[in-house]
Amino acid sequence: MFFKERGKMTSYKMIVESVRSIDGYAGMAIYNGAEEIFIEGMPPELVLGMMRLYGDIPGVMKGTLNKMSAYIKGYSIHVSCVDGLLILVRVSGMDNDIPGIAPCEADFIDPEPLPALPSREKAAMEAEELLKKLKMI
């Protein structure tokens, strides 16, 4: 398994692993625009033909159509667009449908910045004020 883009490797691996578990799985390809990210068990001419066909359908690039299926030479070919990725899945048989592929969560979440720590002097003053309030000094 080879991914050409490392930044989203976790997301790609999650997609590949979920698709590979489908009954009758026979191959898949993932593209980011025209850039091939992953391909397995799919002839290049089939991938290019399906990409051209999918790209010619109105509404695909606007996100109003999210899945297309075709039956070619004993395989069901499912094409969908998820998170800007074009995903092609080949499954043996005519009636095999695949579940929708959910958009992936980000690989990481930017943490909120930590509040600045007070200086020793300021911390000592705050502690002294607190103790005065509690009448301990």
PDB file of N, CA and C in Angstrom, residues 65-106:
ATOM      1  N   LEU A  65     -24.305  15.723  -6.294  1.00  0.00           N
ATOM      2  CA  LEU A  65     -24.354  14.287  -6.588  1.00  0.00           C
ATOM      3  C   LEU A  65     -23.164  13.664  -5.886  1.00  0.00           C
ATOM      4  N   ASN A  66     -23.409  12.698  -5.010  1.00  0.00           N
ATOM      5  CA  ASN A  66     -22.244  12.188  -4.302  1.00  0.00           C
ATOM      6  C   ASN A  66     -21.885  10.756  -4.665  1.00  0.00           C
ATOM      7  N   LYS A  67     -22.698  10.076  -5.502  1.00  0.00           N
ATOM      8  CA  LYS A  67     -22.358   8.693  -5.834  1.00  0.00           C
ATOM      9  C   LYS A  67     -22.916   8.309  -7.201  1.00  0.00           C
ATOM     10  N   MET A  68     -22.123   7.547  -7.958  1.00  0.00           N
ATOM     11  CA  MET A  68     -22.541   7.029  -9.256  1.00  0.00           C
ATOM     12  C   MET A  68     -22.105   5.573  -9.314  1.00  0.00           C
ATOM     13  N   SER A  69     -22.908   4.724  -9.933  1.00  0.00           N
ATOM     14  CA  SER A  69     -22.558   3.308 -10.065  1.00  0.00           C
ATOM     15  C   SER A  69     -22.708   2.866 -11.512  1.00  0.00           C
ATOM     16  N   ALA A  70     -21.888   1.897 -11.912  1.00  0.00           N
ATOM     17  CA  ALA A  70     -21.964   1.321 -13.252  1.00  0.00           C
ATOM     18  C   ALA A  70     -21.639  -0.165 -13.137  1.00  0.00           C
ATOM     19  N   TYR A  71     -22.118  -0.940 -14.112  1.00  0.00           N
ATOM     20  CA  TYR A  71     -21.833  -2.374 -14.149  1.00  0.00           C
ATOM     21  C   TYR A  71     -21.018  -2.646 -15.403  1.00  0.00           C
ATOM     22  N   ILE A  72     -19.765  -3.090 -15.233  1.00  0.00           N
ATOM     23  CA  ILE A  72     -18.864  -3.296 -16.359  1.00  0.00           C
ATOM     24  C   ILE A  72     -18.134  -4.626 -16.189  1.00  0.00           C
ATOM     25  N   LYS A  73     -18.289  -5.516 -17.184  1.00  0.00           N
ATOM     26  CA  LYS A  73     -17.574  -6.799 -17.233  1.00  0.00           C
ATOM     27  C   LYS A  73     -17.635  -7.581 -15.927  1.00  0.00           C
ATOM     28  N   GLY A  74     -18.822  -7.717 -15.356  1.00  0.00           N
ATOM     29  CA  GLY A  74     -19.003  -8.532 -14.159  1.00  0.00           C
ATOM     30  C   GLY A  74     -18.706  -7.836 -12.841  1.00  0.00           C
ATOM     31  N   TYR A  75     -18.410  -6.557 -12.891  1.00  0.00           N
ATOM     32  CA  TYR A  75     -18.104  -5.802 -11.674  1.00  0.00           C
ATOM     33  C   TYR A  75     -19.007  -4.579 -11.553  1.00  0.00           C
ATOM     34  N   SER A  76     -19.386  -4.274 -10.339  1.00  0.00           N
ATOM     35  CA  SER A  76     -20.059  -3.007 -10.056  1.00  0.00           C
ATOM     36  C   SER A  76     -18.967  -2.002  -9.723  1.00  0.00           C
ATOM     37  N   ILE A  77     -18.995  -0.871 -10.389  1.00  0.00           N
ATOM     38  CA  ILE A  77     -18.025   0.191 -10.136  1.00  0.00           C
ATOM     39  C   ILE A  77     -18.785   1.335  -9.474  1.00  0.00           C
ATOM     40  N   HIS A  78     -18.350   1.725  -8.300  1.00  0.00           N
ATOM     41  CA  HIS A  78     -18.989   2.811  -7.560  1.00  0.00           C
ATOM     42  C   HIS A  78     -18.008   3.971  -7.475  1.00  0.00           C
ATOM     43  N   VAL A  79     -18.473   5.152  -7.847  1.00  0.00           N
ATOM     44  CA  VAL A  79     -17.638   6.348  -7.819  1.00  0.00           C
ATOM     45  C   VAL A  79     -18.313   7.355  -6.904  1.00  0.00           C
ATOM     46  N   SER A  80     -17.553   7.932  -5.989  1.00  0.00           N
ATOM     47  CA  SER A  80     -18.115   8.954  -5.105  1.00  0.00           C
ATOM     48  C   SER A  80     -17.058  10.003  -4.801  1.00  0.00           C
ATOM     49  N   CYS A  81     -17.530  11.149  -4.353  1.00  0.00           N
ATOM     50  CA  CYS A  81     -16.646  12.245  -3.988  1.00  0.00           C
ATOM     51  C   CYS A  81     -16.843  12.527  -2.503  1.00  0.00           C
ATOM     52  N   VAL A  82     -15.788  12.377  -1.712  1.00  0.00           N
ATOM     53  CA  VAL A  82     -15.851  12.585  -0.265  1.00  0.00           C
ATOM     54  C   VAL A  82     -14.681  13.471   0.144  1.00  0.00           C
ATOM     55  N   ASP A  83     -14.960  14.556   0.822  1.00  0.00           N
ATOM     56  CA  ASP A  83     -13.913  15.479   1.298  1.00  0.00           C
ATOM     57  C   ASP A  83     -12.977  15.912   0.170  1.00  0.00           C
ATOM     58  N   GLY A  84     -13.514  16.105  -1.032  1.00  0.00           N
ATOM     59  CA  GLY A  84     -12.692  16.520  -2.154  1.00  0.00           C
ATOM     60  C   GLY A  84     -11.906  15.395  -2.805  1.00  0.00           C
ATOM     61  N   LEU A  85     -12.059  14.174  -2.315  1.00  0.00           N
ATOM     62  CA  LEU A  85     -11.371  13.022  -2.887  1.00  0.00           C
ATOM     63  C   LEU A  85     -12.326  12.254  -3.784  1.00  0.00           C
ATOM     64  N   LEU A  86     -11.859  11.850  -4.949  1.00  0.00           N
ATOM     65  CA  LEU A  86     -12.643  11.004  -5.835  1.00  0.00           C
ATOM     66  C   LEU A  86     -12.284   9.561  -5.500  1.00  0.00           C
ATOM     67  N   ILE A  87     -13.284   8.779  -5.092  1.00  0.00           N
ATOM     68  CA  ILE A  87     -13.052   7.402  -4.659  1.00  0.00           C
ATOM     69  C   ILE A  87     -13.782   6.459  -5.598  1.00  0.00           C
ATOM     70  N   LEU A  88     -13.039   5.537  -6.218  1.00  0.00           N
ATOM     71  CA  LEU A  88     -13.598   4.535  -7.112  1.00  0.00           C
ATOM     72  C   LEU A  88     -13.437   3.178  -6.448  1.00  0.00           C
ATOM     73  N   VAL A  89     -14.525   2.412  -6.389  1.00  0.00           N
ATOM     74  CA  VAL A  89     -14.495   1.093  -5.756  1.00  0.00           C
ATOM     75  C   VAL A  89     -15.050   0.074  -6.737  1.00  0.00           C
ATOM     76  N   ARG A  90     -14.327  -1.036  -6.911  1.00  0.00           N
ATOM     77  CA  ARG A  90     -14.775  -2.114  -7.800  1.00  0.00           C
ATOM     78  C   ARG A  90     -15.158  -3.309  -6.940  1.00  0.00           C
ATOM     79  N   VAL A  91     -16.402  -3.797  -7.133  1.00  0.00           N
ATOM     80  CA  VAL A  91     -16.940  -4.907  -6.352  1.00  0.00           C
ATOM     81  C   VAL A  91     -17.454  -5.956  -7.328  1.00  0.00           C
ATOM     82  N   SER A  92     -17.183  -7.240  -7.062  1.00  0.00           N
ATOM     83  CA  SER A  92     -17.650  -8.286  -7.968  1.00  0.00           C
ATOM     84  C   SER A  92     -19.159  -8.442  -7.867  1.00  0.00           C
ATOM     85  N   GLY A  93     -19.790  -8.708  -9.019  1.00  0.00           N
ATOM     86  CA  GLY A  93     -21.238  -8.916  -9.056  1.00  0.00           C
ATOM     87  C   GLY A  93     -21.998  -7.654  -9.410  1.00  0.00           C
ATOM     88  N   MET A  94     -23.280  -7.869  -9.781  1.00  0.00           N
ATOM     89  CA  MET A  94     -24.092  -6.746 -10.247  1.00  0.00           C
ATOM     90  C   MET A  94     -24.855  -6.056  -9.126  1.00  0.00           C
ATOM     91  N   ASP A  95     -25.330  -6.800  -8.164  1.00  0.00           N
ATOM     92  CA  ASP A  95     -26.206  -6.220  -7.151  1.00  0.00           C
ATOM     93  C   ASP A  95     -25.482  -5.789  -5.887  1.00  0.00           C
ATOM     94  N   ASN A  96     -24.167  -5.854  -5.893  1.00  0.00           N
ATOM     95  CA  ASN A  96     -23.428  -5.466  -4.693  1.00  0.00           C
ATOM     96  C   ASN A  96     -23.373  -3.953  -4.581  1.00  0.00           C
ATOM     97  N   ASP A  97     -23.947  -3.451  -3.524  1.00  0.00           N
ATOM     98  CA  ASP A  97     -23.890  -2.024  -3.250  1.00  0.00           C
ATOM     99  C   ASP A  97     -22.891  -1.819  -2.121  1.00  0.00           C
ATOM    100  N   ILE A  98     -22.333  -0.649  -2.051  1.00  0.00           N
ATOM    101  CA  ILE A  98     -21.396  -0.370  -0.964  1.00  0.00           C
ATOM    102  C   ILE A  98     -21.998   0.683  -0.054  1.00  0.00           C
ATOM    103  N   PRO A  99     -21.662   0.628   1.220  1.00  0.00           N
ATOM    104  CA  PRO A  99     -22.154   1.674   2.115  1.00  0.00           C
ATOM    105  C   PRO A  99     -21.481   2.998   1.785  1.00  0.00           C
ATOM    106  N   GLY A 100     -22.121   4.090   2.144  1.00  0.00           N
ATOM    107  CA  GLY A 100     -21.527   5.402   1.922  1.00  0.00           C
ATOM    108  C   GLY A 100     -20.245   5.546   2.720  1.00  0.00           C
ATOM    109  N   ILE A 101     -19.303   6.246   2.157  1.00  0.00           N
ATOM    110  CA  ILE A 101     -18.035   6.492   2.841  1.00  0.00           C
ATOM    111  C   ILE A 101     -18.161   7.836   3.538  1.00  0.00           C
ATOM    112  N   ALA A 102     -18.042   7.821   4.846  1.00  0.00           N
ATOM    113  CA  ALA A 102     -18.212   9.046   5.630  1.00  0.00           C
ATOM    114  C   ALA A 102     -16.991   9.945   5.488  1.00  0.00           C
ATOM    115  N   PRO A 103     -17.210  11.254   5.534  1.00  0.00           N
ATOM    116  CA  PRO A 103     -16.066  12.165   5.529  1.00  0.00           C
ATOM    117  C   PRO A 103     -15.169  11.883   6.725  1.00  0.00           C
ATOM    118  N   CYS A 104     -13.883  12.014   6.521  1.00  0.00           N
ATOM    119  CA  CYS A 104     -12.925  11.711   7.586  1.00  0.00           C
ATOM    120  C   CYS A 104     -12.724  12.905   8.500  1.00  0.00           C
ATOM    121  N   GLU A 105     -12.421  12.593   9.736  1.00  0.00           N
ATOM    122  CA  GLU A 105     -12.078  13.651  10.679  1.00  0.00           C
ATOM    123  C   GLU A 105     -10.629  14.046  10.440  1.00  0.00           C
ATOM    124  N   ALA A 106     -10.279  15.230  10.895  1.00  0.00           N
ATOM    125  CA  ALA A 106      -8.908  15.705  10.740  1.00  0.00           C
ATOM    126  C   ALA A 106      -7.949  14.792  11.498  1.00  0.00           C
TER     127      ALA A 106
END
